[in-house]
XYZ file of C-alpha atoms in Angstrom:
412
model
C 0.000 0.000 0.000
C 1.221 3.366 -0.704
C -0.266 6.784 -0.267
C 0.972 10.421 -1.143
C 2.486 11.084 1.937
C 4.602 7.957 2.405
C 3.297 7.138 5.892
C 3.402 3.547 6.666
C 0.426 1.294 5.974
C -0.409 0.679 9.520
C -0.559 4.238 10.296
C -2.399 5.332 7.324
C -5.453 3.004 7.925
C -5.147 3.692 11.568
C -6.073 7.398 10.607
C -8.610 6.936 7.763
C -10.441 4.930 10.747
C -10.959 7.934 12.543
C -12.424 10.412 10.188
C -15.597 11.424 9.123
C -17.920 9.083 6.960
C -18.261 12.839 4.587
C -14.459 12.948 4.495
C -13.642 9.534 3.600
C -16.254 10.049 1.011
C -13.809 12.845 -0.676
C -11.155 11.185 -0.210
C -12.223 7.929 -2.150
C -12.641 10.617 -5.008
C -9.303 11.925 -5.191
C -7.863 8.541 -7.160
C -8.459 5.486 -7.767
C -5.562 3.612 -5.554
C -7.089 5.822 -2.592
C -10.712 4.650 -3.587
C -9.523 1.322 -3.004
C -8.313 1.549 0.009
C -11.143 4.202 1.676
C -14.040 2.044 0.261
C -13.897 -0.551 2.657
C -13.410 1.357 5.603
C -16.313 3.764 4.481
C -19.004 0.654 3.696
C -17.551 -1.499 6.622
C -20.637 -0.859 9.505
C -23.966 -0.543 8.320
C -25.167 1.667 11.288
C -29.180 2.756 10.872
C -29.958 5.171 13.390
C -34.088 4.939 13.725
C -36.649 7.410 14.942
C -39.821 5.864 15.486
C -39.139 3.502 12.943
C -37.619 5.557 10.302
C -34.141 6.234 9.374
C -32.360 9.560 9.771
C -30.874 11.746 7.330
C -27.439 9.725 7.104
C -29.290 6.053 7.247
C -31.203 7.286 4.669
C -28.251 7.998 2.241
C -26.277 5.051 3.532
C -29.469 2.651 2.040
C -29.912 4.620 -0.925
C -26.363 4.637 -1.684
C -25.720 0.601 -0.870
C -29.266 0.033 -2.866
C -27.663 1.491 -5.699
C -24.300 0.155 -5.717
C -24.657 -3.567 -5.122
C -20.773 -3.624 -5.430
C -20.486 -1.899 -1.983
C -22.255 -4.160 -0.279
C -19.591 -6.721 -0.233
C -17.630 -4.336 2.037
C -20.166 -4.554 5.144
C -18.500 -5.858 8.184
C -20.620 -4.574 10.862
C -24.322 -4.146 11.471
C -25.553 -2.029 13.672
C -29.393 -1.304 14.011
C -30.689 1.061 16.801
C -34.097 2.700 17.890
C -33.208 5.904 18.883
C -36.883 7.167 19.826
C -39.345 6.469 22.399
C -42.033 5.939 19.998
C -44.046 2.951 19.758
C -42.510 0.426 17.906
C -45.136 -1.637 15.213
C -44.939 -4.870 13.724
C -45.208 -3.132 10.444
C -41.714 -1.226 11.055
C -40.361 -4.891 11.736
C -41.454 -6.614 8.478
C -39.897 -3.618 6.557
C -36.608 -3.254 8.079
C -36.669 -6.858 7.608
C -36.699 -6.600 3.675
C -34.383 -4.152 3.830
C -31.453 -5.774 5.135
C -32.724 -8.891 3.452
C -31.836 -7.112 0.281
C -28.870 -4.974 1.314
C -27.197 -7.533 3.868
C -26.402 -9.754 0.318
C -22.908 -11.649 1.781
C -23.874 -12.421 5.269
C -21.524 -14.846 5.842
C -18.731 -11.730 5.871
C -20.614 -9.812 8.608
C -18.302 -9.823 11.485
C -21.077 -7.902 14.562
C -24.179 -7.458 14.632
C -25.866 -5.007 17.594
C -29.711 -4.918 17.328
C -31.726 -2.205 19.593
C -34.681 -1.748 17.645
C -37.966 -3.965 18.029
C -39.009 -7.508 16.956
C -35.478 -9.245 15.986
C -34.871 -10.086 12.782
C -34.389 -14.131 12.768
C -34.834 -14.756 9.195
C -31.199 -14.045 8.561
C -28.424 -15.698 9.778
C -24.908 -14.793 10.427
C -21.799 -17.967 10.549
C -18.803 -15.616 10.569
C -19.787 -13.482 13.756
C -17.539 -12.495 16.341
C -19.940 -10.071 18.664
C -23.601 -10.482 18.616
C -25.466 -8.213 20.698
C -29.136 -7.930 21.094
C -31.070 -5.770 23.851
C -34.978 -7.466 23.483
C -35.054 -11.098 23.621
C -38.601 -11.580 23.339
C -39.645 -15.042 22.589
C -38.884 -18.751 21.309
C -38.186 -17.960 18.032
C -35.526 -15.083 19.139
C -34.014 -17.733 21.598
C -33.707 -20.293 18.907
C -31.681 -17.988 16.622
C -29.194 -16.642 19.393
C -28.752 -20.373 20.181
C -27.950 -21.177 16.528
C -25.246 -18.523 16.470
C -23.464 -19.887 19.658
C -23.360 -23.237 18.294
C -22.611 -22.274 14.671
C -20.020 -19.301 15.219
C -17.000 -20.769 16.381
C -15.613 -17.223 16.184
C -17.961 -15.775 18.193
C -15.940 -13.666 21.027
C -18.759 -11.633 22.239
C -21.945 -11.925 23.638
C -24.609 -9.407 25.260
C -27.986 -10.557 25.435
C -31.063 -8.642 27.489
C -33.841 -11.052 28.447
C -37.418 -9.191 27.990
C -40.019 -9.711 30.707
C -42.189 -10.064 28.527
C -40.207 -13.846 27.204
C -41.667 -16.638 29.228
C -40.269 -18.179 32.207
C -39.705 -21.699 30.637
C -38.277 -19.982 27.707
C -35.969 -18.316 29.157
C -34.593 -21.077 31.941
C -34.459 -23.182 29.081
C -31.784 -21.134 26.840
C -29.778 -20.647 30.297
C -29.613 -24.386 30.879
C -28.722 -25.377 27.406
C -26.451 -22.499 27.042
C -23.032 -23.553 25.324
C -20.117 -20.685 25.116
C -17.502 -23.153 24.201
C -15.168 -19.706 22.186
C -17.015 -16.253 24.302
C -14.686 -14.450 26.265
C -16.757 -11.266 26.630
C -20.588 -11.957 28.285
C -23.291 -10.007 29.408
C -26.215 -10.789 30.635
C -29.072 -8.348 31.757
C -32.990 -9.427 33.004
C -31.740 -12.967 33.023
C -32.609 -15.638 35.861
C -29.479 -16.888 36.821
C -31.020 -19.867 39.123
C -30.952 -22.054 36.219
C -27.908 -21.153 34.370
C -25.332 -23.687 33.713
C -22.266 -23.031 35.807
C -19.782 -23.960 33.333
C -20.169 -21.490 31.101
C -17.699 -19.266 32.973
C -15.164 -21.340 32.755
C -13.132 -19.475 30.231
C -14.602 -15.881 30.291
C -12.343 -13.076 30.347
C -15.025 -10.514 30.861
C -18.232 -11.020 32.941
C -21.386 -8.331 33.335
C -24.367 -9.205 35.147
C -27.078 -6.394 35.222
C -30.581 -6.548 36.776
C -30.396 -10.501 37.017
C -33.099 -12.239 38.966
C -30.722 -14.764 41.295
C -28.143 -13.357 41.672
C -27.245 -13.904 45.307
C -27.137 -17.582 44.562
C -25.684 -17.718 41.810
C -22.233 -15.887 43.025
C -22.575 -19.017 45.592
C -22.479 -21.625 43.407
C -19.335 -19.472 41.272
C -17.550 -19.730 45.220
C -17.933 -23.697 45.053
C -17.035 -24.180 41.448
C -14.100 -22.263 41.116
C -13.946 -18.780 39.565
C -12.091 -18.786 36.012
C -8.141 -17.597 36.053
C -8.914 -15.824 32.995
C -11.040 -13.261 34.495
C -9.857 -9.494 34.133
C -13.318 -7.536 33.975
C -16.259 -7.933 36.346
C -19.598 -5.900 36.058
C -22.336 -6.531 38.813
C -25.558 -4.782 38.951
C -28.277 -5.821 41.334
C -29.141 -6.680 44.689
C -27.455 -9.084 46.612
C -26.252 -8.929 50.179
C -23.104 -7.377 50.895
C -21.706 -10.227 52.787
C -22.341 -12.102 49.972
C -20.728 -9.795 47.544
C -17.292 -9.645 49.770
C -17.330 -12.841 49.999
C -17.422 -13.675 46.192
C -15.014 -10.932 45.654
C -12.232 -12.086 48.161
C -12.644 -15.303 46.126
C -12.294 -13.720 43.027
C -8.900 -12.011 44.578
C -7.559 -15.199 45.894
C -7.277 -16.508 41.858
C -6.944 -13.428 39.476
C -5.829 -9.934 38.959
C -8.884 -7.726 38.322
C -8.279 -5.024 36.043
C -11.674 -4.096 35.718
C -14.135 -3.797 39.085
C -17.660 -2.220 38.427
C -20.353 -2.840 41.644
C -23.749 -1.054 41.604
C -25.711 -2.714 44.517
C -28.847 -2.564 45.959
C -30.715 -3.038 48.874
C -27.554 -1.811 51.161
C -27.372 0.612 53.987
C -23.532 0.826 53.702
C -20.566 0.791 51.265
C -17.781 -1.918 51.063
C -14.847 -0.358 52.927
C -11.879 0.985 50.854
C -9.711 -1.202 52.495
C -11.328 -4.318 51.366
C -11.026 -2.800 47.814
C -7.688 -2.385 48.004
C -7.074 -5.499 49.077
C -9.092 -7.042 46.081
C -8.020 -5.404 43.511
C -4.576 -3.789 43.652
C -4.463 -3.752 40.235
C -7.297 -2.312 38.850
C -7.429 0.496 36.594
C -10.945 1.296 36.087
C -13.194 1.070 39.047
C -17.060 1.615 40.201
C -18.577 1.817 43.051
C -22.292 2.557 43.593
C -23.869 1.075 46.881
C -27.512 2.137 47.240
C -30.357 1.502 49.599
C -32.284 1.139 46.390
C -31.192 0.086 43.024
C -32.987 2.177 40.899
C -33.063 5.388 42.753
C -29.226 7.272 42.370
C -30.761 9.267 44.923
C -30.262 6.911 48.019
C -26.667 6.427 47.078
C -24.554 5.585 50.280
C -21.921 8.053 50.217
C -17.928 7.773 50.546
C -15.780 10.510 52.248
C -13.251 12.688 50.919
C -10.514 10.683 53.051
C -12.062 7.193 51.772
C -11.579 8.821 48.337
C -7.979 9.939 48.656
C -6.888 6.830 50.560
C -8.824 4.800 47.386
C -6.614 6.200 45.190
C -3.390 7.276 46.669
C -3.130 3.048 47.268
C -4.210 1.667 43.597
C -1.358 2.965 42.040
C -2.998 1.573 38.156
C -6.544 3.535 38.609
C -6.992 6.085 35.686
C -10.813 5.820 35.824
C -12.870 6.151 38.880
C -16.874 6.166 39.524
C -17.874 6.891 42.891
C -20.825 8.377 44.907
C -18.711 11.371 47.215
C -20.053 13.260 50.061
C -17.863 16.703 49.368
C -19.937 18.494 52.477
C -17.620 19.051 55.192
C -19.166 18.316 58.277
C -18.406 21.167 60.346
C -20.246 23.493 58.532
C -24.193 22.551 59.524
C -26.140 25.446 57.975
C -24.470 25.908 54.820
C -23.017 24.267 52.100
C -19.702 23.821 52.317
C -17.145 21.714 50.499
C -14.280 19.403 52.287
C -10.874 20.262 50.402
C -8.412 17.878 48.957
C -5.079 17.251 50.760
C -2.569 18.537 48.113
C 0.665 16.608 47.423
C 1.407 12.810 48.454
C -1.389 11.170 46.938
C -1.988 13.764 43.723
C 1.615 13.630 42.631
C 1.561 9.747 42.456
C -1.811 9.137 40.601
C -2.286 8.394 37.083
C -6.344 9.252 37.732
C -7.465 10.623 34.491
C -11.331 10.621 35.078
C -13.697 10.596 37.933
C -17.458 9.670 37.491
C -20.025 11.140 40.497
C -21.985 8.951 40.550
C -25.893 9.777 42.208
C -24.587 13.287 42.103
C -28.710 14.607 41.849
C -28.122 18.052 43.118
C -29.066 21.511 40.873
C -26.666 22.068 38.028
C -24.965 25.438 39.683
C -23.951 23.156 42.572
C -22.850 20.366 40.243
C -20.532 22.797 37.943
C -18.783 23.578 41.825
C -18.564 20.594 42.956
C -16.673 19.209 39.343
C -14.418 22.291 39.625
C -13.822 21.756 42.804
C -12.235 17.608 42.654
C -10.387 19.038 39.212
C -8.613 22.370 40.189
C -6.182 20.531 42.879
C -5.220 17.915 39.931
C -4.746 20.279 37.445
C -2.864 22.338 39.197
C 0.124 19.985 39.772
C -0.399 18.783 35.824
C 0.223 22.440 35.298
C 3.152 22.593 37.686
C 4.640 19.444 36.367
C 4.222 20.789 32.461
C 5.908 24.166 33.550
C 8.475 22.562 35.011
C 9.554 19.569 32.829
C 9.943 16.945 35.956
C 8.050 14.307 35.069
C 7.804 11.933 32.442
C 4.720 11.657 29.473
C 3.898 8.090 30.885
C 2.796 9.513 34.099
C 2.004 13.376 32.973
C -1.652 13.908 34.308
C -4.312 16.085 32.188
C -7.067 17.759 33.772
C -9.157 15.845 35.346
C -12.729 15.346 33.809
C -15.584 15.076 36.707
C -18.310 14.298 34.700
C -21.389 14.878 37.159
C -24.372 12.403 35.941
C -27.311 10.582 38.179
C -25.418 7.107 36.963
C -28.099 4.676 36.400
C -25.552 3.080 33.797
């Protein structure tokens, strides 16, 4: 491969990746060895972004341009289909989206992903070469059947994020867990699933585990305790209630075997949050962390509430964090009548951090006090990233940007 400005191939793709679906369209017309190359990074996802059923302005194009051009179908890697509106979703929508791809998605056997968050799933079309399958509404029988043909006829199938409707039946449902079969996954999510009659093995070689909203829970982290949690682990999601002795207990058995590098906890039904120390001790490696203890699940208001010192101590003593979510209390207690915030200790733990990001999580105050609050976590950072820029004493590997506090109610 060869381009005008002599960069390396590996470089050069790794930028045309990141522009603009309207500049690599101008650039495929500036020759024809660049229209080579830019085509198939231009036609690779088939993204359709829906509003009440109908496609936006660039879905629109996309269609009429792959309708078309039959030739540029053979490019699509990726399929991604998503409902981007409230509205009520028909069964008419359904049977025409279905013709749709049944006419543009012409070489399924290339597609790579599919991601479907948009209605009745299509199961009249079936996919052998997939490596990610997501789908957020499994409904019935027939949707269970076809997300069980993929996992036993995709044997490069990587990925897997499924969300159980309630409206699927209970039979239905148990039945898929049971038989389930993720012989090549490394990457699974589950969400509105009941765990109770899930077959245990299918952790054994998981690299990544989420489990969000899942009806038996509790027990099932028990029965992970007696059969042995998988070496391979490095992410673990968990979202729902369970007790917490339950939850340190699965986690100090998750410690005794692997190296977390990813720890995300948002757990109901709790008047109190694990204590930093146990985190520590559980995960001295992590780099991205979450924790969101509340009294109840769905309500960010009735977050329980770390302290300023829990925070500092948190991260002065996981040397790896760069990402942190966290429900603070920034009121300093001495001050009854007004608001006013606890400061930072400057120095020791600052210098040391590699903390890029921080996530409030059930932050629900107004927006003026939010805007305060985020300014005042990121001004103590910033100001040593600005002291260590003036003065040319540290190193890019652990030079520290300002710090984004992004202030959200954090359902997610």
């Amino acid at each position: 491969m060869t381009c005008s400005m002599s960069l390396p191939a590996e470089v050069y793709l790794k930028v045309l990746s990141n522009l603009r679906p309207l500049d690599l369209a101008v650039l495929s017309r500036c020759s024809r060895s660049q229209k080579q190359i830019v085509l198939p990074i231009l036609y690779k996802t088939l993204s359709l972004q829906l509003w009440g059923g109908d496609p936006d302005g660039s879905s629109t194009l996309l269609l009429r341009t792959l309708s078309a051009n039959p030739r540029l179908r053979y490019y699509i890697r990726e399929v991604e289909v998503v409902n981007a509106s409230s509205t009520l979703w028909t069964s008419g929508h359904s049977k025409l989206l279905g013709i749709l791809l049944c006419s543009i998605l012409t070489h399924p056997d290339r597609i790579t992903s599919f991601r479907w968050k948009a209605g009745l799933l299509q199961t009249h079309i079936f996919f052998p070469g997939l490596v990610a399958l997501e789908c957020t509404q499994i409904l019935n029988w027939t949707d269970v059947l076809w997300v069980r043909w993929h996992l036993l006829h995709c044997p490069s199938l990587k990925s897997l994020r499924l969300h159980l409707s309630k409206r699927i039946s209970r039979h239905a449902g148990q039945w898929f867990l049971s038989q389930l079969s993720l012989r090549h996954v490394k990457d699974l999510c589950l969400q509105g699933a009941d765990l109770s009659a899930m077959n245990i093995d299918v952790v054994d070689s998981l690299e990544s585990l989420e489990l969000k909203l899942c009806h038996g829970l509790d027990a099932f982290l028990a029965r992970m305790i007696s059969h042995g949690v998988p070496q391979s682990l490095k992410v673990l999601r968990i979202a729902g209630n369970i007790t917490l002795k339950r939850l340190e207990c699965f986690l100090s058995t998750v410690a005794s075997r692997v190296q977390l590098e990813e720890l995300s906890l948002r757990i109901g039904g709790v008047a109190e949050t694990a204590s930093t120390r146990f985190i520590r001790a559980i995960a001295p490696k992590v780099s991205n962390l979450v924790l969101d203890f509340r009294r109840d699940l769905c309500d960010p208001r009735t977050s329980v509430k770390y302290s300023i010192k829990d925070f500092q101590d948190m991260v002065s003593s996981l040397p790896m964090l760069t990402s942190v979510g966290v429900a603070l209390d920034l009121r300093n207690p001495k001050y009854i009548r007004r608001y006013q915030r606890t400061k930072l200790e400057k120095g020791g733990f600052m210098e040391k951090s590699n903390l890029k990001s921080i996530h409030l999580r059930g932050h629900c105050v107004p927006l003026k006090r939010c805007i305060g609050d985020a300014k005042h976590l990121a001004d103590p950072f910033a100001e040593i990233s600005m002291a260590r820029a003036c003065g040319n004493t540290i190193s890019n590997k652990n030079h520290m940007s300002l710090l984004a506090c992004l202030m959200r109610s954090g359902r997610n």
